[in-house]
Tab-separated table of C-alpha atoms and ligand atoms in Angstrom:
chain	number	residue	atom	x	y	z
P	1	MET	CA	104.863	92.392	233.520
P	2	SER	CA	103.582	92.003	230.000
P	3	THR	CA	101.852	94.825	227.919
P	4	SER	CA	100.022	93.196	224.753
P	5	ASN	CA	100.998	94.628	221.584
P	6	GLY	CA	97.365	94.127	220.204
P	7	SER	CA	99.340	91.776	217.309
P	8	LEU	CA	96.709	89.725	215.393
P	9	LEU	CA	98.578	87.140	214.054
P	10	THR	CA	97.295	83.575	214.867
P	11	HIS	CA	99.028	81.199	213.314
P	12	LEU	CA	102.190	80.183	210.387
P	13	LYS	CA	101.111	78.825	207.608
P	14	CYS	CA	103.281	76.859	204.546
P	15	VAL	CA	102.721	78.301	201.361
P	16	ALA	CA	102.869	75.200	199.409
P	17	CYS	CA	101.159	72.779	201.304
P	18	GLY	CA	99.164	74.786	203.678
P	19	LYS	CA	99.753	73.003	206.593
P	20	GLN	CA	99.478	75.254	209.893
P	21	TYR	CA	101.772	75.417	212.380
P	22	SER	CA	101.621	77.273	215.984
P	23	ALA	CA	103.451	80.547	216.550
P	24	GLU	CA	104.033	80.425	219.921
P	25	GLU	CA	106.796	78.168	219.717
P	26	TRP	CA	109.730	78.360	217.174
P	27	HIS	CA	109.748	77.144	213.596
P	28	THR	CA	112.191	77.515	210.249
P	29	ILE	CA	110.506	76.082	207.133
P	30	CYS	CA	107.567	72.937	206.598
P	31	GLN	CA	108.837	69.857	208.416
P	32	ASP	CA	106.592	67.936	205.592
P	33	GLU	CA	110.000	65.920	204.504
P	34	ASN	CA	108.920	66.262	200.551
P	35	CYS	CA	107.590	69.880	201.010
P	36	LYS	CA	110.252	71.744	202.867
P	37	ALA	CA	108.500	75.613	201.958
P	38	ILE	CA	108.500	78.808	203.600
P	39	LEU	CA	106.265	79.366	205.988
P	40	SER	CA	104.123	82.651	206.238
P	41	ALA	CA	102.331	84.203	209.225
P	42	GLN	CA	98.957	84.974	208.903
P	43	TYR	CA	97.243	87.359	210.981
P	44	ASP	CA	93.122	87.989	211.884
P	45	PHE	CA	92.675	90.807	209.522
P	46	SER	CA	88.844	91.184	210.334
P	47	ALA	CA	89.890	91.936	214.117
P	48	ASN	CA	91.607	94.918	213.211
P	49	THR	CA	90.209	97.882	215.182
P	50	LEU	CA	93.046	100.763	214.216
P	51	THR	CA	92.320	103.163	211.709
P	52	LYS	CA	94.219	105.449	209.745
P	53	GLU	CA	93.797	108.738	211.643
P	54	GLU	CA	95.249	106.716	214.322
P	55	LEU	CA	97.840	105.031	212.665
P	56	LEU	CA	99.522	108.982	211.184
P	57	ARG	CA	99.776	109.838	215.505
P	58	ARG	CA	102.399	106.891	215.634
P	59	PRO	CA	106.048	107.328	215.719
P	60	ALA	CA	107.845	106.630	212.391
P	61	THR	CA	109.229	103.245	212.799
P	62	MET	CA	108.283	100.416	211.181
P	63	TRP	CA	106.767	99.428	214.366
P	64	ARG	CA	103.359	101.827	213.569
P	65	TYR	CA	102.215	99.041	212.353
P	66	ARG	CA	102.509	96.729	214.973
P	67	GLU	CA	99.019	95.027	214.989
P	68	PHE	CA	100.241	93.326	211.798
P	69	LEU	CA	103.497	92.139	213.053
P	70	PRO	CA	104.377	88.883	215.069
P	71	VAL	CA	105.511	90.388	218.393
P	72	ARG	CA	102.676	90.074	221.416
P	73	ASN	CA	104.219	91.348	224.224
P	74	SER	CA	105.735	94.810	223.417
P	75	GLU	CA	108.705	94.679	225.755
P	76	ASN	CA	109.959	92.167	223.663
P	77	ILE	CA	110.086	94.620	220.522
P	78	VAL	CA	114.098	95.368	220.153
P	79	THR	CA	114.237	98.742	218.030
P	80	LEU	CA	116.477	101.292	216.672
P	81	GLY	CA	114.497	103.044	214.758
P	82	GLU	CA	114.017	101.034	211.809
P	83	GLY	CA	111.514	101.418	209.211
P	84	PHE	CA	110.003	104.835	207.635
P	85	THR	CA	112.444	105.790	205.634
P	86	PRO	CA	111.828	108.545	203.234
P	87	MET	CA	110.745	108.737	199.444
P	88	ILE	CA	112.273	111.163	197.520
P	89	PRO	CA	111.699	112.072	193.919
P	90	LEU	CA	114.953	111.327	191.323
P	91	ASN	CA	114.313	115.466	189.970
P	92	ARG	CA	117.703	115.942	188.515
P	93	ILE	CA	119.084	113.146	187.048
P	94	GLY	CA	116.336	113.268	184.348
P	95	THR	CA	117.596	115.792	182.526
P	96	ILE	CA	121.659	113.769	181.326
P	97	ALA	CA	121.624	112.235	178.325
P	98	GLY	CA	118.586	113.254	176.874
P	99	ASN	CA	115.724	113.624	178.896
P	100	ILE	CA	115.774	109.984	180.493
P	101	ILE	CA	112.754	110.313	183.167
P	102	GLY	CA	110.388	112.206	180.579
P	103	TYR	CA	107.601	112.904	182.183
P	104	ARG	CA	107.961	109.918	184.914
P	105	ARG	CA	107.332	110.333	188.273
P	106	VAL	CA	110.419	108.476	189.960
P	107	PHE	CA	110.885	107.994	193.663
P	108	TYR	CA	113.278	106.249	195.283
P	109	LYS	CA	113.259	105.030	199.154
P	110	ASP	CA	116.031	105.871	200.981
P	111	GLU	CA	116.528	102.127	203.180
P	112	SER	CA	119.911	102.893	203.586
P	113	LEU	CA	118.524	105.978	205.890
P	114	ASN	CA	117.781	102.517	208.780
P	115	PRO	CA	120.151	101.169	211.835
P	116	THR	CA	123.189	99.662	210.285
P	117	CYS	CA	122.548	101.367	206.670
P	118	SER	CA	120.183	98.939	205.008
P	119	PHE	CA	116.896	97.617	204.600
P	120	LYS	CA	118.217	94.588	206.771
P	121	ALA	CA	117.502	96.091	210.014
P	122	ARG	CA	113.823	95.634	209.439
P	123	GLY	CA	114.008	91.864	208.868
P	124	LEU	CA	116.292	91.880	211.739
P	125	SER	CA	114.047	94.055	213.762
P	126	ALA	CA	110.987	91.815	213.739
P	127	ALA	CA	113.105	88.716	213.555
P	128	ILE	CA	115.267	89.363	217.017
P	129	SER	CA	112.216	90.579	218.744
P	130	LYS	CA	110.365	87.227	218.120
P	131	ALA	CA	113.659	85.659	218.929
P	132	LYS	CA	113.240	86.930	221.898
P	133	GLU	CA	109.927	86.501	223.094
P	134	LEU	CA	110.227	82.221	221.963
P	135	GLY	CA	113.298	82.715	224.424
P	136	VAL	CA	116.181	81.983	222.132
P	137	ARG	CA	119.279	81.951	223.169
P	138	GLU	CA	122.091	82.239	220.554
P	139	THR	CA	121.410	82.441	216.730
P	140	VAL	CA	122.885	82.052	213.028
P	141	ILE	CA	123.118	83.483	210.019
P	142	PRO	CA	125.052	83.091	206.327
P	143	THR	CA	125.448	86.416	205.057
P	144	ALA	CA	126.744	88.738	202.211
P	145	GLY	CA	127.488	91.407	204.754
P	146	ASN	CA	124.662	93.398	205.633
P	147	ALA	CA	122.290	90.944	207.497
P	148	GLY	CA	125.229	90.255	209.623
P	149	GLY	CA	125.589	93.665	210.664
P	150	ALA	CA	121.903	93.714	211.025
P	151	LEU	CA	121.608	90.458	213.337
P	152	ALA	CA	124.670	91.452	215.030
P	153	ALA	CA	123.300	94.794	215.667
P	154	TYR	CA	119.863	93.943	217.173
P	155	SER	CA	121.502	90.771	218.958
P	156	ALA	CA	123.348	92.670	221.010
P	157	LYS	CA	120.551	95.020	221.863
P	158	ALA	CA	118.548	91.904	222.867
P	159	GLY	CA	121.304	90.180	224.619
P	160	ILE	CA	121.340	87.090	222.194
P	161	LYS	CA	124.316	85.800	220.986
P	162	ALA	CA	124.862	85.712	216.989
P	163	HIS	CA	127.421	83.385	214.870
P	164	ILE	CA	127.850	85.115	211.445
P	165	TYR	CA	129.609	83.377	208.440
P	166	MET	CA	130.394	85.660	205.500
P	167	PRO	CA	132.231	85.486	202.540
P	168	GLU	CA	135.872	86.169	202.874
P	169	GLN	CA	135.564	88.937	199.725
P	170	THR	CA	132.969	90.588	201.585
P	171	PRO	CA	134.460	94.401	202.012
P	172	ASN	CA	136.200	95.247	205.578
P	173	ALA	CA	133.224	97.240	206.880
P	174	PHE	CA	131.124	94.803	207.180
P	175	LYS	CA	133.293	92.237	209.448
P	176	THR	CA	134.195	95.263	211.579
P	177	GLU	CA	130.545	96.098	212.236
P	178	VAL	CA	129.965	92.521	213.475
P	179	ARG	CA	133.089	92.108	215.943
P	180	LEU	CA	132.268	95.615	217.090
P	181	PHE	CA	128.729	94.504	217.940
P	182	GLY	CA	130.136	91.138	219.813
P	183	ALA	CA	129.441	88.984	217.528
P	184	GLU	CA	131.145	85.750	216.410
P	185	LEU	CA	132.634	85.869	212.865
P	186	GLN	CA	133.412	82.948	210.584
P	187	GLU	CA	135.130	83.960	207.079
P	188	VAL	CA	134.323	81.575	204.313
P	189	ASN	CA	136.142	81.142	201.453
P	190	GLY	CA	132.726	80.830	199.013
P	191	SER	CA	129.669	82.544	198.160
P	192	ILE	CA	126.658	83.072	200.495
P	193	SER	CA	125.907	78.963	199.448
P	194	ASP	CA	128.504	77.898	201.139
P	195	CYS	CA	128.312	80.217	204.525
P	196	GLY	CA	124.620	78.250	204.587
P	197	LYS	CA	126.214	74.772	204.719
P	198	TRP	CA	128.176	75.888	207.348
P	199	ALA	CA	125.507	77.796	209.362
P	200	ASN	CA	123.050	74.862	208.373
P	201	ALA	CA	125.026	72.277	209.886
P	202	GLU	CA	126.574	74.567	213.000
P	203	ALA	CA	122.993	75.435	213.883
P	204	ALA	CA	121.810	71.678	213.907
P	205	LYS	CA	125.193	70.776	216.181
P	206	HIS	CA	124.602	73.543	218.606
P	207	GLY	CA	120.851	73.951	218.623
P	208	TRP	CA	121.572	77.613	217.320
P	209	PHE	CA	118.207	79.149	215.754
P	210	ASP	CA	118.994	79.772	212.109
P	211	VAL	CA	117.819	83.059	210.455
P	212	SER	CA	118.675	82.631	206.994
P	213	THR	CA	116.380	84.571	204.750
P	214	LEU	CA	113.133	82.914	204.244
P	215	LYS	CA	114.083	79.843	206.731
P	216	GLU	CA	112.769	81.729	209.490
P	217	PRO	CA	109.172	83.604	209.026
P	218	TYR	CA	109.904	87.095	210.683
P	219	ARG	CA	112.189	88.483	208.672
P	220	LEU	CA	109.626	88.402	205.919
P	221	GLU	CA	107.197	89.912	208.273
P	222	GLY	CA	109.808	92.867	209.153
P	223	LYS	CA	110.818	93.039	205.549
P	224	LYS	CA	107.151	93.828	204.361
P	225	THR	CA	106.721	96.595	206.585
P	226	MET	CA	108.315	98.567	203.236
P	227	GLY	CA	104.962	97.894	201.438
P	228	TYR	CA	103.089	99.142	204.299
P	229	GLU	CA	104.844	102.531	204.109
P	230	ILE	CA	105.013	102.955	200.161
P	231	ALA	CA	100.913	102.172	199.747
P	232	GLU	CA	100.833	104.962	203.235
P	233	GLN	CA	103.454	107.242	201.907
P	234	PHE	CA	101.747	107.619	198.301
P	235	GLY	CA	98.503	108.352	200.034
P	236	TRP	CA	97.080	104.663	200.359
P	237	ASN	CA	97.927	104.179	197.049
P	238	VAL	CA	100.670	102.114	194.903
P	239	PRO	CA	103.417	103.101	191.844
P	240	ASP	CA	102.794	101.586	188.827
P	241	VAL	CA	106.400	100.265	188.668
P	242	ILE	CA	108.609	98.928	191.515
P	243	LEU	CA	112.244	97.932	190.541
P	244	TYR	CA	113.771	95.436	193.393
P	245	PRO	CA	117.306	94.361	193.554
P	246	THR	CA	116.755	90.725	193.879
P	247	GLY	CA	119.193	88.332	196.100
P	248	GLY	CA	116.783	86.049	198.382
P	249	GLY	CA	114.123	88.146	197.526
P	250	THR	CA	112.722	88.374	201.048
P	251	GLY	CA	111.530	92.360	200.101
P	252	LEU	CA	110.000	91.529	197.218
P	253	ILE	CA	107.965	88.536	198.439
P	254	GLY	CA	107.052	90.884	201.685
P	255	ILE	CA	106.059	93.603	199.309
P	256	TRP	CA	103.586	91.735	197.908
P	257	LYS	CA	102.377	90.042	200.981
P	258	ALA	CA	101.845	93.826	202.479
P	259	LEU	CA	99.614	94.844	199.961
P	260	ASP	CA	97.574	91.860	199.880
P	261	GLU	CA	96.953	92.703	203.602
P	262	LEU	CA	96.531	96.187	202.816
P	263	GLU	CA	93.742	95.024	200.616
P	264	GLN	CA	92.038	92.888	203.555
P	265	LEU	CA	92.089	95.675	205.813
P	266	GLY	CA	90.587	97.657	203.129
P	267	TRP	CA	93.059	100.065	203.096
P	268	ILE	CA	94.147	99.884	199.082
P	269	GLY	CA	91.757	98.693	196.559
P	270	LYS	CA	92.763	95.880	193.705
P	271	LYS	CA	95.524	97.867	192.181
P	272	ARG	CA	98.932	96.672	192.202
P	273	PRO	CA	102.050	97.967	190.822
P	274	ARG	CA	104.272	95.554	188.091
P	275	MET	CA	107.237	94.383	190.135
P	276	VAL	CA	110.855	94.242	188.337
P	277	ALA	CA	113.482	91.878	189.865
P	278	VAL	CA	116.533	93.312	189.001
P	279	GLN	CA	119.951	90.678	189.560
P	280	SER	CA	123.963	91.196	188.934
P	281	GLU	CA	124.811	89.317	185.834
P	282	SER	CA	127.052	86.860	187.992
P	283	CYS	CA	123.727	85.831	189.792
P	284	ASN	CA	121.177	85.737	187.112
P	285	GLY	CA	119.155	82.939	187.959
P	286	ILE	CA	116.091	84.238	188.488
P	287	HIS	CA	116.282	86.445	185.638
P	288	LEU	CA	116.886	83.393	183.173
P	289	ALA	CA	114.054	81.422	184.378
P	290	PHE	CA	111.864	84.416	183.958
P	291	GLN	CA	112.831	85.433	180.382
P	292	ASN	CA	112.605	81.385	179.888
P	293	GLY	CA	109.353	81.534	181.394
P	294	GLN	CA	110.142	78.881	184.069
P	295	ALA	CA	108.671	78.142	187.596
P	296	SER	CA	111.800	77.570	189.020
P	297	SER	CA	115.410	78.570	189.103
P	298	THR	CA	118.814	76.719	188.368
P	299	PHE	CA	121.868	77.562	190.481
P	300	LYS	CA	124.292	80.063	189.241
P	301	ASP	CA	126.984	81.740	190.549
P	302	ASN	CA	129.802	83.680	188.002
P	303	GLY	CA	131.664	84.437	191.100
P	304	SER	CA	132.243	87.663	192.551
P	305	THR	CA	129.890	90.458	191.684
P	306	VAL	CA	130.482	94.674	193.518
P	307	ALA	CA	126.615	94.235	194.533
P	308	ASN	CA	127.744	91.747	197.718
P	309	GLY	CA	123.766	91.556	198.233
P	310	LEU	CA	122.810	90.128	195.223
P	311	ARG	CA	124.921	87.296	195.119
P	312	VAL	CA	122.448	84.435	195.670
P	313	PRO	CA	123.065	81.512	193.313
P	314	LYS	CA	119.647	79.832	193.827
P	315	PRO	CA	117.059	81.427	196.290
P	316	TYR	CA	115.237	79.446	198.545
P	317	ALA	CA	111.900	80.890	197.451
P	318	ASP	CA	112.889	80.833	193.670
P	319	LYS	CA	108.906	80.022	192.835
P	320	ILE	CA	107.211	82.422	194.560
P	321	ILE	CA	109.099	84.922	193.373
P	322	LEU	CA	108.700	83.585	189.670
P	323	ASN	CA	105.120	83.887	191.136
P	324	VAL	CA	104.970	87.293	192.362
P	325	LEU	CA	106.913	88.657	188.992
P	326	ARG	CA	104.127	86.949	186.534
P	327	GLU	CA	101.470	87.811	188.373
P	328	SER	CA	101.976	91.558	188.893
P	329	HIS	CA	102.851	91.362	184.527
P	330	GLY	CA	106.287	92.111	185.884
P	331	ASN	CA	109.753	92.089	184.257
P	332	SER	CA	113.429	91.077	185.316
P	333	VAL	CA	116.576	93.191	184.014
P	334	SER	CA	120.500	91.489	184.748
P	335	VAL	CA	123.145	93.998	184.953
P	336	GLY	CA	126.784	93.707	184.926
P	337	ASP	CA	129.549	95.240	187.149
P	338	SER	CA	130.683	97.748	184.946
P	339	GLU	CA	127.234	99.580	184.597
P	340	ILE	CA	126.491	98.883	188.095
P	341	LEU	CA	128.994	101.678	189.272
P	342	THR	CA	128.560	103.922	186.478
P	343	ALA	CA	125.190	103.713	188.032
P	344	LEU	CA	126.073	104.604	191.128
P	345	ARG	CA	128.193	107.368	190.311
P	346	GLU	CA	125.697	109.203	188.460
P	347	ILE	CA	123.319	108.682	191.681
P	348	ALA	CA	125.946	110.519	193.478
P	349	LEU	CA	126.920	112.946	191.173
P	350	TRP	CA	123.399	114.477	190.292
P	351	GLU	CA	121.325	112.971	193.635
P	352	GLY	CA	123.883	113.297	196.196
P	353	SER	CA	123.220	110.084	197.444
P	354	LEU	CA	125.850	107.150	197.570
P	355	TRP	CA	123.706	104.231	196.686
P	356	SER	CA	124.452	100.350	197.308
P	357	PRO	CA	125.606	98.867	194.372
P	358	GLU	CA	122.246	96.336	194.789
P	359	GLY	CA	120.126	99.954	194.710
P	360	ALA	CA	122.324	101.537	192.024
P	361	ALA	CA	121.658	98.536	189.466
P	362	LEU	CA	118.250	99.657	189.562
P	363	TRP	CA	119.191	103.111	187.956
P	364	HIS	CA	120.455	101.212	184.847
P	365	ALA	CA	117.696	98.357	184.947
P	366	PHE	CA	115.221	102.180	184.793
P	367	LYS	CA	117.224	103.323	182.310
P	368	ILE	CA	116.926	100.305	179.894
P	369	LEU	CA	112.781	99.256	181.175
P	370	SER	CA	112.454	103.141	180.002
P	371	GLN	CA	114.004	102.996	177.245
P	372	SER	CA	112.004	100.251	175.675
P	373	GLU	CA	109.255	101.822	176.911
P	374	TRP	CA	107.894	99.000	178.994
P	375	ILE	CA	107.505	102.042	181.824
P	376	ALA	CA	105.066	104.298	179.722
P	377	ASP	CA	106.020	107.979	179.997
P	378	SER	CA	103.168	108.363	182.066
P	379	GLU	CA	103.732	106.523	184.977
P	380	THR	CA	104.824	106.079	188.821
P	381	VAL	CA	107.936	104.591	189.386
P	382	LEU	CA	109.816	103.505	192.975
P	383	LEU	CA	112.950	101.994	193.173
P	384	LEU	CA	114.301	100.501	196.661
P	385	ASN	CA	117.547	101.667	197.417
P	386	THR	CA	117.984	98.950	199.539
P	387	GLY	CA	121.152	99.978	201.377
P	388	SER	CA	124.133	102.661	201.975
P	389	GLY	CA	127.644	102.994	199.189
P	390	TYR	CA	129.370	103.971	202.387
P	391	LYS	CA	130.229	100.699	203.742
P	392	TYR	CA	131.153	99.378	200.226
P	393	LEU	CA	134.051	102.041	199.815
P	394	ASP	CA	136.877	99.486	199.290
P	395	ASN	CA	134.816	97.977	196.215
P	396	LEU	CA	134.239	101.955	194.644
R	401	PLP	C1	120.380	91.948	201.043
R	401	PLP	C2	120.513	92.775	200.393
R	401	PLP	C3	119.639	92.587	198.925
R	401	PLP	C4	118.969	91.255	198.139
R	401	PLP	O1	118.066	91.415	199.397
R	401	PLP	P1	116.990	90.432	199.199
R	401	PLP	O2	115.872	90.201	200.359
R	401	PLP	O3	117.699	88.951	199.863
R	401	PLP	O4	116.550	89.568	198.073
R	401	PLP	C5	119.718	93.828	198.325
R	401	PLP	N1	120.175	94.931	198.299
R	401	PLP	C6	121.234	94.951	199.508
R	401	PLP	C7	121.665	96.744	199.751
R	401	PLP	C8	121.171	94.124	200.661
R	401	PLP	O5	122.033	94.104	201.512
R	402	ZN	ZN1	104.290	72.274	203.454
């Protein structure tokens, strides 16, 4: 028995050449050999009947926005309760080292409260649900840690086999969790780029579905729900500035897509936040390209960083990330490991929350941007703490 979920999904569209693809079969990236850009899910927002008032009666998970998510039959939704994470004010830390926060209103969205303790749960809940709907039996992913854990968990819940390629130096918690979820783990001597090469080759050999960041269209749909939630939680408004720890950039691109969709729905106006990409000094290709006014990034890998999720030497969607930064009048900041660790300890000590190193990098970036007055004293700022520090205890 199929139960319609009310999804307004119409088709997939290549973000570069505009070619359209059916959303009723598996697709990864644009098939045009000279293009190979990412595919973006399109919806018929003009057919929407959901109201903001009705939304308030729905469960507090990301599936409350199901009309704007890709799953057609509600029986295919694979959920562990992801999304609708809290927005918490940073109100005690402002008093240290002079008055860092000033009159700014600074919040963090605590994505560590998602299943498997990171925002990767959103993307993989959407991707595995859609994979289930399309009859996928086996998946493969290259991961710095959190995506592998989330893929393994949702695959276990869906009864799908997952194959995971993870760098050897990843902290143990990430390896143990995927084994417990019954996935097949391959440890790779190298970075996520090396894992990606393996995953790609094995996917082709065995016919596994490759759910690499942005080479699969629906992880983006899951991550965009952060944008829907931010608007809803700010009373259908947006903050002045959003800081985002950028690896592959899915969350940054997803939030931008969500705000555009919300404007099409007439739920928000034209105002957009200034988007800030925060990177680790070990992999800061986006930062360098943005600061130098380039349209794309170059491969940059200076080795391991305490912020595993930021070790992405060349994001597949670099051009789109750079576009969002420019269009939003945003900025970029690159942060070293010792500053990341100091920031993590300050947040823990003053705010009672153990952030992931990726999230902690944002606190350092915030200090730099507020001290330089790039963030004005009157502005509202949101930091996305994308994951939990508990999985990184080996690194701390
Ligand atoms: C994956 C990850 C990131 C980077 O996310 P992208 O969507 O790849 O930019 C940031 N923080 C944490 C904790 C992560 O796991
Ligand atoms: Zn194309």
